[in-house]
PDB file of C-alpha atoms in Angstrom:
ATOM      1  CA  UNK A   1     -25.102  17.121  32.049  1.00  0.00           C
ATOM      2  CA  UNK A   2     -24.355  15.749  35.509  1.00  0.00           C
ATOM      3  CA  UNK A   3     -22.887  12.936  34.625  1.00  0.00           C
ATOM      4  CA  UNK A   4     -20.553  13.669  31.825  1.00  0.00           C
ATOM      5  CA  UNK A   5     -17.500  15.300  33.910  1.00  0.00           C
ATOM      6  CA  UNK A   6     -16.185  12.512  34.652  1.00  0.00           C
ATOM      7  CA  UNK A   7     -17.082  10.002  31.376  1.00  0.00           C
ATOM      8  CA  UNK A   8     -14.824  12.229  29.378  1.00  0.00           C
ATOM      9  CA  UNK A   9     -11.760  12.163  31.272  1.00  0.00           C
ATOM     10  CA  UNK A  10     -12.368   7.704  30.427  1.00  0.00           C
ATOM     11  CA  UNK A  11     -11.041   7.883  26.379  1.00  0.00           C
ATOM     12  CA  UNK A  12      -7.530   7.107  27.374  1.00  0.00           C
ATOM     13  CA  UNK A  13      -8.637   4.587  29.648  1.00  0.00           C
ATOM     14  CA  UNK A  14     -10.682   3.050  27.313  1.00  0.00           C
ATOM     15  CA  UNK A  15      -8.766   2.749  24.583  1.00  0.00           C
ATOM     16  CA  UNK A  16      -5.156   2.605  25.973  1.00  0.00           C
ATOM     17  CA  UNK A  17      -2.858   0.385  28.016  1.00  0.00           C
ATOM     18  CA  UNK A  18      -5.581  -2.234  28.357  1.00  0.00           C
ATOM     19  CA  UNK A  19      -6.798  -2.405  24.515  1.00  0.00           C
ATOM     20  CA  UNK A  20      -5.261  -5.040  22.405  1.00  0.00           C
ATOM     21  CA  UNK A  21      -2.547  -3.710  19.868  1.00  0.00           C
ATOM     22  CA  UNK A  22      -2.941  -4.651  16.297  1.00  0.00           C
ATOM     23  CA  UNK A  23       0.121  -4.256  15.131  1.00  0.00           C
ATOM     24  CA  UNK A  24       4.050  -4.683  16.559  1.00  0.00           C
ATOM     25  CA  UNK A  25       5.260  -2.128  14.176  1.00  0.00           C
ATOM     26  CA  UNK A  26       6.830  -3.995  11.285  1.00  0.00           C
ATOM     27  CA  UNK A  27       3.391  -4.710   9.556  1.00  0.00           C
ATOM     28  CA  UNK A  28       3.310  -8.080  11.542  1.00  0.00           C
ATOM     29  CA  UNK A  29       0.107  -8.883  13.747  1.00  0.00           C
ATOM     30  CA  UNK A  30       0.616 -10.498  16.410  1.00  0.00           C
ATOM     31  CA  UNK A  31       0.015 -13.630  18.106  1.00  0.00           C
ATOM     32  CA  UNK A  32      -2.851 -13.552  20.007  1.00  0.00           C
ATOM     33  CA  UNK A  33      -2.691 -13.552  23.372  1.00  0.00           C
ATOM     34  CA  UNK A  34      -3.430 -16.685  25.752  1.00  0.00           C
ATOM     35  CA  UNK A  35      -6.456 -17.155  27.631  1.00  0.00           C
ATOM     36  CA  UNK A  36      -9.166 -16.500  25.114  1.00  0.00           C
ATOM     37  CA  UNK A  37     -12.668 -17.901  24.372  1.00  0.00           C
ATOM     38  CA  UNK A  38     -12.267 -20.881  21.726  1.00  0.00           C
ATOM     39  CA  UNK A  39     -14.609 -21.245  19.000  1.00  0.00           C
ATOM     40  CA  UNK A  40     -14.692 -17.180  18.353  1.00  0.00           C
ATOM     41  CA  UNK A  41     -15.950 -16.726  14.848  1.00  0.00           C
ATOM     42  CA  UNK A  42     -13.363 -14.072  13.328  1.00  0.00           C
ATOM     43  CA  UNK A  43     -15.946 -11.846  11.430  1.00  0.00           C
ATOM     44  CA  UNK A  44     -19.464 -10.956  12.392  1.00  0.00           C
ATOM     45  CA  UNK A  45     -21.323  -8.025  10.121  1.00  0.00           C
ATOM     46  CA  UNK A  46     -20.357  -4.108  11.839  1.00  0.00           C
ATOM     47  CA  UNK A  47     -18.277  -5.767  14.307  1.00  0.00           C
ATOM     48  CA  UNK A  48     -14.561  -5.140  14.256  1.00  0.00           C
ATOM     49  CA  UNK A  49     -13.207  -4.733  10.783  1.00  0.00           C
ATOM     50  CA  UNK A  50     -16.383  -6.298   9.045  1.00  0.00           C
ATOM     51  CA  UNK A  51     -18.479  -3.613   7.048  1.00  0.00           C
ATOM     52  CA  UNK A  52     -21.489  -5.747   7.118  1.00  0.00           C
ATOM     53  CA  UNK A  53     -25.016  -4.719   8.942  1.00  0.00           C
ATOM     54  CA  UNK A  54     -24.765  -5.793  12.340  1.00  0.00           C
ATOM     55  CA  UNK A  55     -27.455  -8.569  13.029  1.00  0.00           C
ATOM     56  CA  UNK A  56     -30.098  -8.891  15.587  1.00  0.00           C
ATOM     57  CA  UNK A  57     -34.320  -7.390  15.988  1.00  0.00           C
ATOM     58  CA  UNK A  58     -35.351  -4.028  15.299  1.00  0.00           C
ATOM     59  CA  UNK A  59     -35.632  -1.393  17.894  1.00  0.00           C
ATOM     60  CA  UNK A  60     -39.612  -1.040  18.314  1.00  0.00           C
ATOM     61  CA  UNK A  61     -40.866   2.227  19.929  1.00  0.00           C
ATOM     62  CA  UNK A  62     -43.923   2.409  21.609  1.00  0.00           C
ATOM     63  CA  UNK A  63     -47.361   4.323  18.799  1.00  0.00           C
ATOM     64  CA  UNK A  64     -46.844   7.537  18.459  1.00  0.00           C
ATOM     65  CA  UNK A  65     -43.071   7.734  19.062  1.00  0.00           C
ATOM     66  CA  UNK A  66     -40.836   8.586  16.153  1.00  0.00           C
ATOM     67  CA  UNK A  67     -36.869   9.690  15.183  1.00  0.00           C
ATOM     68  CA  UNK A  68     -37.442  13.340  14.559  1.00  0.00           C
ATOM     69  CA  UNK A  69     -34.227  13.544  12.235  1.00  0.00           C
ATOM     70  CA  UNK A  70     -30.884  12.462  12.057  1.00  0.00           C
ATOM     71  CA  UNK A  71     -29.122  11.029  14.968  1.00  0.00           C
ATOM     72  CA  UNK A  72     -25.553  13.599  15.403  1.00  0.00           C
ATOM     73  CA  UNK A  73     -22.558  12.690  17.134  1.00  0.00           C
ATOM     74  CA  UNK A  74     -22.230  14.250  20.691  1.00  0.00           C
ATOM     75  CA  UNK A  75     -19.729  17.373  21.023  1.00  0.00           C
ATOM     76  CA  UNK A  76     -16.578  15.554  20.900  1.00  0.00           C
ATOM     77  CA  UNK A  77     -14.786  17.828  24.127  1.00  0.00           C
ATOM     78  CA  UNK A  78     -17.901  18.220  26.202  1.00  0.00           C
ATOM     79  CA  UNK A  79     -19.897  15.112  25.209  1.00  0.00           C
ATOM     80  CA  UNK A  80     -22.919  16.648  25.247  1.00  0.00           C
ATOM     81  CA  UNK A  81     -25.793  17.166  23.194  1.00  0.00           C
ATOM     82  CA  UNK A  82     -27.094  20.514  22.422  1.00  0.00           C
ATOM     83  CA  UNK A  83     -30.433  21.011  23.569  1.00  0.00           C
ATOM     84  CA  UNK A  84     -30.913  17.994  25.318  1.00  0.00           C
ATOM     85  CA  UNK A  85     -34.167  17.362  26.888  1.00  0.00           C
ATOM     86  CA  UNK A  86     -32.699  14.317  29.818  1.00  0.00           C
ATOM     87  CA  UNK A  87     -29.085  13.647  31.492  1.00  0.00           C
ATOM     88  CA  UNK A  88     -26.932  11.267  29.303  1.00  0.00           C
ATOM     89  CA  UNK A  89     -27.605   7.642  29.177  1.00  0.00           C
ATOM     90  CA  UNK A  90     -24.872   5.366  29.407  1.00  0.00           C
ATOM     91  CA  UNK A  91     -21.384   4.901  30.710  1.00  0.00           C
ATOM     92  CA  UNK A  92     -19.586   4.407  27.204  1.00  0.00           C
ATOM     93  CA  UNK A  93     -16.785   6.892  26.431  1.00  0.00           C
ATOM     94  CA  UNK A  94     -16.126   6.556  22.683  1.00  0.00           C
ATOM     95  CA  UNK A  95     -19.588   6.331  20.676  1.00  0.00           C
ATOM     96  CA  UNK A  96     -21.986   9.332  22.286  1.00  0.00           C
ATOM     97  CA  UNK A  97     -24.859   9.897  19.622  1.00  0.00           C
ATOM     98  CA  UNK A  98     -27.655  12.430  20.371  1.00  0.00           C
ATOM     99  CA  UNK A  99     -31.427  10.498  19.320  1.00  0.00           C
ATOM    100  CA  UNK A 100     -33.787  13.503  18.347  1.00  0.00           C
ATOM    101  CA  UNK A 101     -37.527  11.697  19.357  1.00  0.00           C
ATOM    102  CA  UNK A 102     -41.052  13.016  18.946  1.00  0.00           C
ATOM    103  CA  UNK A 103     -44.256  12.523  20.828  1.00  0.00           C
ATOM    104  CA  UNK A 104     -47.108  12.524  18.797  1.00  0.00           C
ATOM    105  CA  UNK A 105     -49.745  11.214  21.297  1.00  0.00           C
ATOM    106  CA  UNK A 106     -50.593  14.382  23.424  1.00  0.00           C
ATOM    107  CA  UNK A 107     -49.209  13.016  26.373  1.00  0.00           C
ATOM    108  CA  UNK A 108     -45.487  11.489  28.121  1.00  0.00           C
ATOM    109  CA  UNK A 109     -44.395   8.262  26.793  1.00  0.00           C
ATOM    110  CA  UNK A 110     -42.454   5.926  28.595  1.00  0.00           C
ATOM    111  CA  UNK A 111     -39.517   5.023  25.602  1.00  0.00           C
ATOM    112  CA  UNK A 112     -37.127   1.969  26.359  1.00  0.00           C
ATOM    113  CA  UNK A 113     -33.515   1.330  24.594  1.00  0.00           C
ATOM    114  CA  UNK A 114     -32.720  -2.519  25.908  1.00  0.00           C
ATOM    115  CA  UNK A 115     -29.511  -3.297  26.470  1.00  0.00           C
ATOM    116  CA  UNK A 116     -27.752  -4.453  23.217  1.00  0.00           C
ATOM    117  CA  UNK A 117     -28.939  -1.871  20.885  1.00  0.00           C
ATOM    118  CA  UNK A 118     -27.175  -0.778  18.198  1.00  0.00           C
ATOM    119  CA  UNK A 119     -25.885   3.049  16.332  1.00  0.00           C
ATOM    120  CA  UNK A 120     -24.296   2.141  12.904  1.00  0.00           C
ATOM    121  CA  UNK A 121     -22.006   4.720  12.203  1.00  0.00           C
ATOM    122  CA  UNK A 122     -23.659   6.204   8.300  1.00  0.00           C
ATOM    123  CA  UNK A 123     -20.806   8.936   7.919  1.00  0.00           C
ATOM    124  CA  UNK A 124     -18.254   8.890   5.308  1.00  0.00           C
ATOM    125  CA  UNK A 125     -14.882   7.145   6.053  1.00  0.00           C
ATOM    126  CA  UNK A 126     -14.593   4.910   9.064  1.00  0.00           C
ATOM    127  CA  UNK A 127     -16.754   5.977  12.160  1.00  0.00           C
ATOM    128  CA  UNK A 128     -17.498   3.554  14.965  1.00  0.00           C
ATOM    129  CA  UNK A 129     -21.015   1.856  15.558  1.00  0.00           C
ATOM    130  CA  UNK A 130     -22.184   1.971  19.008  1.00  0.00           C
ATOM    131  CA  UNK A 131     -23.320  -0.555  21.712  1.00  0.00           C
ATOM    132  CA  UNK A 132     -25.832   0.096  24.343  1.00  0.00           C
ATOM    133  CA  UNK A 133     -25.155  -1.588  27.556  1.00  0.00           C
ATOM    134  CA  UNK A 134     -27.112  -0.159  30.175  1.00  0.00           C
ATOM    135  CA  UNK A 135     -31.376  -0.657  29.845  1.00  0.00           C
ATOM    136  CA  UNK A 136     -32.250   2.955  29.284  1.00  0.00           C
ATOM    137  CA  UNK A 137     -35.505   3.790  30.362  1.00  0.00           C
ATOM    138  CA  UNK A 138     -37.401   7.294  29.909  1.00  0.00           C
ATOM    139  CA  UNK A 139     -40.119   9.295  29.735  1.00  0.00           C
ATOM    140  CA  UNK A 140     -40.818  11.597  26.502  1.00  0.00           C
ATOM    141  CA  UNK A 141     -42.890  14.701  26.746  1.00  0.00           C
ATOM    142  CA  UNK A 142     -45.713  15.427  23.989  1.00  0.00           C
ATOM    143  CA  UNK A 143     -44.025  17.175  20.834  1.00  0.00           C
ATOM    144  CA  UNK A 144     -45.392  20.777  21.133  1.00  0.00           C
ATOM    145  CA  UNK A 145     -46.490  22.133  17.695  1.00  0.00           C
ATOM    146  CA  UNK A 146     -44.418  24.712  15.783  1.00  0.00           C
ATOM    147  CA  UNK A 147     -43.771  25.926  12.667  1.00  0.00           C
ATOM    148  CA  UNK A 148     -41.055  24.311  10.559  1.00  0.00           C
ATOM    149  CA  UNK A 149     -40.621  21.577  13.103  1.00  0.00           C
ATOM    150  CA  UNK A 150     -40.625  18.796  10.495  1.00  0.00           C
ATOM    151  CA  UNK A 151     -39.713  20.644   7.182  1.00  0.00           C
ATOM    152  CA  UNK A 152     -35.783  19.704   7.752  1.00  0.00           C
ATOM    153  CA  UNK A 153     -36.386  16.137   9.398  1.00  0.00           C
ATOM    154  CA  UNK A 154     -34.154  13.560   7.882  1.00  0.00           C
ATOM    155  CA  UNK A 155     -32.871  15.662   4.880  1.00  0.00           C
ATOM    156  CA  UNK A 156     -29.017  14.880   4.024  1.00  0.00           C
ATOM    157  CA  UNK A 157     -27.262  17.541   5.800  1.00  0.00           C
ATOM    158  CA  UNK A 158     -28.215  16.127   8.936  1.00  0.00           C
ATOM    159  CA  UNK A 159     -31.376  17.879   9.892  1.00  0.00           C
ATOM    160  CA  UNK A 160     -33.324  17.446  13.233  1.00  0.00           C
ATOM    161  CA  UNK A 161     -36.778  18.760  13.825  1.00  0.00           C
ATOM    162  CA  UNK A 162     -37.318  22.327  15.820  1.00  0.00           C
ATOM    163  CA  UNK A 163     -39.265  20.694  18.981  1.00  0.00           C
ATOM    164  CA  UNK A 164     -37.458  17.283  19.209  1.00  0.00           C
ATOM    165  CA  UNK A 165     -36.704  15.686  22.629  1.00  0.00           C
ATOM    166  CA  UNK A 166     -32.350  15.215  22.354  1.00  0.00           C
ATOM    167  CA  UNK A 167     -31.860  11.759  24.121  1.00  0.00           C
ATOM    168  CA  UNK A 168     -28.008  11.626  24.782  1.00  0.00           C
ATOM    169  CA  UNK A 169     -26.844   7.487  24.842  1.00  0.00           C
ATOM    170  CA  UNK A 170     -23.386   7.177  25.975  1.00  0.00           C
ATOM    171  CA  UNK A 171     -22.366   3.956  23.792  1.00  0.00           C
ATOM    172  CA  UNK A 172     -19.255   1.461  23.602  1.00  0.00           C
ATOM    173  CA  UNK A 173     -17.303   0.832  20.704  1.00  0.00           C
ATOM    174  CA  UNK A 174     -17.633  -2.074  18.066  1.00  0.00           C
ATOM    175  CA  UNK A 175     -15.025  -1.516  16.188  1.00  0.00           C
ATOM    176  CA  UNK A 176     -11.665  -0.468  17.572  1.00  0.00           C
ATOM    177  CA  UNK A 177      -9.679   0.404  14.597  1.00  0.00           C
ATOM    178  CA  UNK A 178     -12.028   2.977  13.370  1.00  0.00           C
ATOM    179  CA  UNK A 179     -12.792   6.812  14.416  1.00  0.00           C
ATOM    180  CA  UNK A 180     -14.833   7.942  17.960  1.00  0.00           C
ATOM    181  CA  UNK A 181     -18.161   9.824  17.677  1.00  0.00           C
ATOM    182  CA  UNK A 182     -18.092  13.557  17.136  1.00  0.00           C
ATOM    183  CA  UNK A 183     -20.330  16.287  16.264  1.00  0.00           C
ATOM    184  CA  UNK A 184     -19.812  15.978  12.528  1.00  0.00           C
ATOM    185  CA  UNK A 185     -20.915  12.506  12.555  1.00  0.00           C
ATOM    186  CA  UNK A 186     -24.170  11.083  11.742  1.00  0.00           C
ATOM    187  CA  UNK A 187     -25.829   7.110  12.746  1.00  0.00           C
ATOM    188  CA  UNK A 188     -28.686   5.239  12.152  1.00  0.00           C
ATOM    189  CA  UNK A 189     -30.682   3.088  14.648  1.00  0.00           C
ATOM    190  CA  UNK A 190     -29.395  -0.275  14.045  1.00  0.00           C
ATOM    191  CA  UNK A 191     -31.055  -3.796  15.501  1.00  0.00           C
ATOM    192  CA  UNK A 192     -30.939  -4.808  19.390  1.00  0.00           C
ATOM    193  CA  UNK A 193     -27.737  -7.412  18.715  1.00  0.00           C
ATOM    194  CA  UNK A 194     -27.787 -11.258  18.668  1.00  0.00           C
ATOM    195  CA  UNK A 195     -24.706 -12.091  18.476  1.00  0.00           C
ATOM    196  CA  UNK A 196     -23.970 -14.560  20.678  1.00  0.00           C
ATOM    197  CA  UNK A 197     -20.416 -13.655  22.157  1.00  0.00           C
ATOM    198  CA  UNK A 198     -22.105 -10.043  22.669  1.00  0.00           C
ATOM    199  CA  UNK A 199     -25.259 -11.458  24.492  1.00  0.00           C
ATOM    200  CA  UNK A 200     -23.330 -13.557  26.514  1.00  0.00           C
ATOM    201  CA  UNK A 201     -21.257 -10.094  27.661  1.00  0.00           C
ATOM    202  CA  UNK A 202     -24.571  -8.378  28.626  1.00  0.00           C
ATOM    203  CA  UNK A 203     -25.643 -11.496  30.637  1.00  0.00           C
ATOM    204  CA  UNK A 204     -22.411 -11.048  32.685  1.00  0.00           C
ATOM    205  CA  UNK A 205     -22.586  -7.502  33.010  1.00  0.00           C
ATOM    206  CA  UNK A 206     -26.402  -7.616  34.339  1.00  0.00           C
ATOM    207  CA  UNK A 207     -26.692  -6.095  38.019  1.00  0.00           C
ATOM    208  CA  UNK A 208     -23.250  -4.361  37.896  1.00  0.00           C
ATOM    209  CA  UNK A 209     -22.888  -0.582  38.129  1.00  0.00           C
ATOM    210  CA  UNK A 210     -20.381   1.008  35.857  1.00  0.00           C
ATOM    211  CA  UNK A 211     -19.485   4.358  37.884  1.00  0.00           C
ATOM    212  CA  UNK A 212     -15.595   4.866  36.899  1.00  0.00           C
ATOM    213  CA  UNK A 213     -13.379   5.326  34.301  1.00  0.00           C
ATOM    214  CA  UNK A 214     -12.229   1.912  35.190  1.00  0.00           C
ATOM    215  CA  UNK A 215     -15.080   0.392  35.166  1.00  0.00           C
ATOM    216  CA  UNK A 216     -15.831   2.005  31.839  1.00  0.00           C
ATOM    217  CA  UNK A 217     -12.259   0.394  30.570  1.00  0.00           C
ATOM    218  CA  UNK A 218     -13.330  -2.785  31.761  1.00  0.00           C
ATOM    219  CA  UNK A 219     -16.928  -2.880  29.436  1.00  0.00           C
ATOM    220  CA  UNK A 220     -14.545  -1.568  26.316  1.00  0.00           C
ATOM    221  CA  UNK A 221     -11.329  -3.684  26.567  1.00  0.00           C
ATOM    222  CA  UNK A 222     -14.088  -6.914  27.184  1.00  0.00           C
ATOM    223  CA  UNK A 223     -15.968  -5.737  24.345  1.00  0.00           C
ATOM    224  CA  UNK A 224     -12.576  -5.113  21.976  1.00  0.00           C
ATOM    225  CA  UNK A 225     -11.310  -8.931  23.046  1.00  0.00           C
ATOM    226  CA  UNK A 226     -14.934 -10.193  21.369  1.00  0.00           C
ATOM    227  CA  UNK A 227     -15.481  -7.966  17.853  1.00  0.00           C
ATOM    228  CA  UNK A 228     -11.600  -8.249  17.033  1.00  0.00           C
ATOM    229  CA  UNK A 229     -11.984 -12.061  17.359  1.00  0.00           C
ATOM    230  CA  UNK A 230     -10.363 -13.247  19.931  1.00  0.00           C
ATOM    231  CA  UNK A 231     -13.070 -13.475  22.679  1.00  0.00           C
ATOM    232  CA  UNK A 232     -13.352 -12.933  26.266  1.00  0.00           C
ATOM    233  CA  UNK A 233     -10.069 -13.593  28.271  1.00  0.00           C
ATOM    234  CA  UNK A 234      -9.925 -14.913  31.646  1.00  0.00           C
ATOM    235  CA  UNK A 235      -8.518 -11.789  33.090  1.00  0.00           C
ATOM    236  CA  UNK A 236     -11.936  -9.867  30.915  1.00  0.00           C
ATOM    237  CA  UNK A 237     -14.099 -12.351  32.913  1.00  0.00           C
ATOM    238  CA  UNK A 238     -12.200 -11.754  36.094  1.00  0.00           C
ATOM    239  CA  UNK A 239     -12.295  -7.958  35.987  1.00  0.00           C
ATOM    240  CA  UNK A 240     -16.283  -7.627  34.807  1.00  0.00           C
ATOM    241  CA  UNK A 241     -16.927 -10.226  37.894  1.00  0.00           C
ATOM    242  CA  UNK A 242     -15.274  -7.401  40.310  1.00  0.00           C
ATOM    243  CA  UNK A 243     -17.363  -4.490  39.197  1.00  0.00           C
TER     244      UNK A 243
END
């Protein structure tokens, strides 16, 4: 993919020097630090360390467009999907999730994934869910027929059909205690989020053009200061205003 050489080298920037530490060590938290939003409700379903269903509207896609299997974690040292049928989507580092689609119609679709949508992480133990930032806009071919393309669609083991159209979204992490995407991971499509604190990030990050790992540490360390709690800081507010 053209665009994943550099979105790979972003982990550490994401999730070091600029993430919020949970811990000092001794099995203390803590204080929080100054300069964040007041009024930040503490838990909010799939966010941070809440196991509940995230909350918002379901993702519609336009007649004759369907999930042709189970949505895999991308390669976790290349970051790509295999097969893909379109570059990657997305600046996030942490939560890459390949979306198999299928075109019944006969001819392209044009598919959108707004801004705000959701990946809930389905795998055992403690994966992250995902959030879209960028509006994603594409077109999907017509599914060509073959044989055995929809025997293994869905099934546990994480099958994908034989003709589907790989959709690589590059996704930031909700939930910053818990384990980046990898190949051995699976998701479902979750809603397109209201939560308020979340919306509110989108709003400010409207117009702006994440190109950098720093940039791309920006988006996460904002997004960490909301789902652990806290809320945007003034420095988070600063930094997404000079993207």
């Amino acid at each position: 993919m053209a665009q994943a050489a550099w979105k790979w080298m972003v982990v550490a920037a994401a999730v070091g020097a600029g993430v919020l530490a949970c811990d000092d060590g001794d099995g203390n938290n803590p204080p929080p630090p100054t300069g964040f939003d007041a009024g930040v409700n503490v838990f909010r379903p799939g966010l941070g360390e809440d196991d509940g269903a995230p909350q918002g509207t379901p993702l519609s896609l336009p007649e004759g467009i369907s999930f042709a299997g189970t949505l895999r974690g991308a390669a976790e040292v290349s970051g790509e999907c295999e097969n893909a049928g379109v570059e990657s989507q997305g600046s996030g580092a942490l939560v890459r999730v390949c979306v198999p689609l299928r075109n019944d119609t006969g001819a392209p679709v044009q598919v959108e994934f707004p801004p705000g949508l959701v990946v809930v992480s389905t795998s055992e133990g403690r994966g992250q869910n995902g959030l879209l930032i960028e509006r994603t806009i594409l077109v999907v071919p017509p599914t060509p027929p073959g044989p055995g393309g929809r025997d293994d669609a869905g099934t546990p083991d994480g099958g994908v059909e034989e003709n589907a159209y790989i959709v690589p979204l590059y996704m930031y992490c909700l939930n910053e205690e818990r384990d980046p995407s990898n190949e051995f991971m699976t998701y479902a499509v979750g809603p397109i989020t209201s939560d308020d604190a979340l919306q509110e990030l989108l709003r400010l990050l409207e117009g702006k053009v994440i190109d950098s790992s720093d940039d791309v540490g920006v988006v996460q360390n904002a997004l960490y200061s909301i789902t652990e709690g806290r809320g945007l800081t003034t420095p988070d507010r600063n930094a997404i205003d000079d993207l």
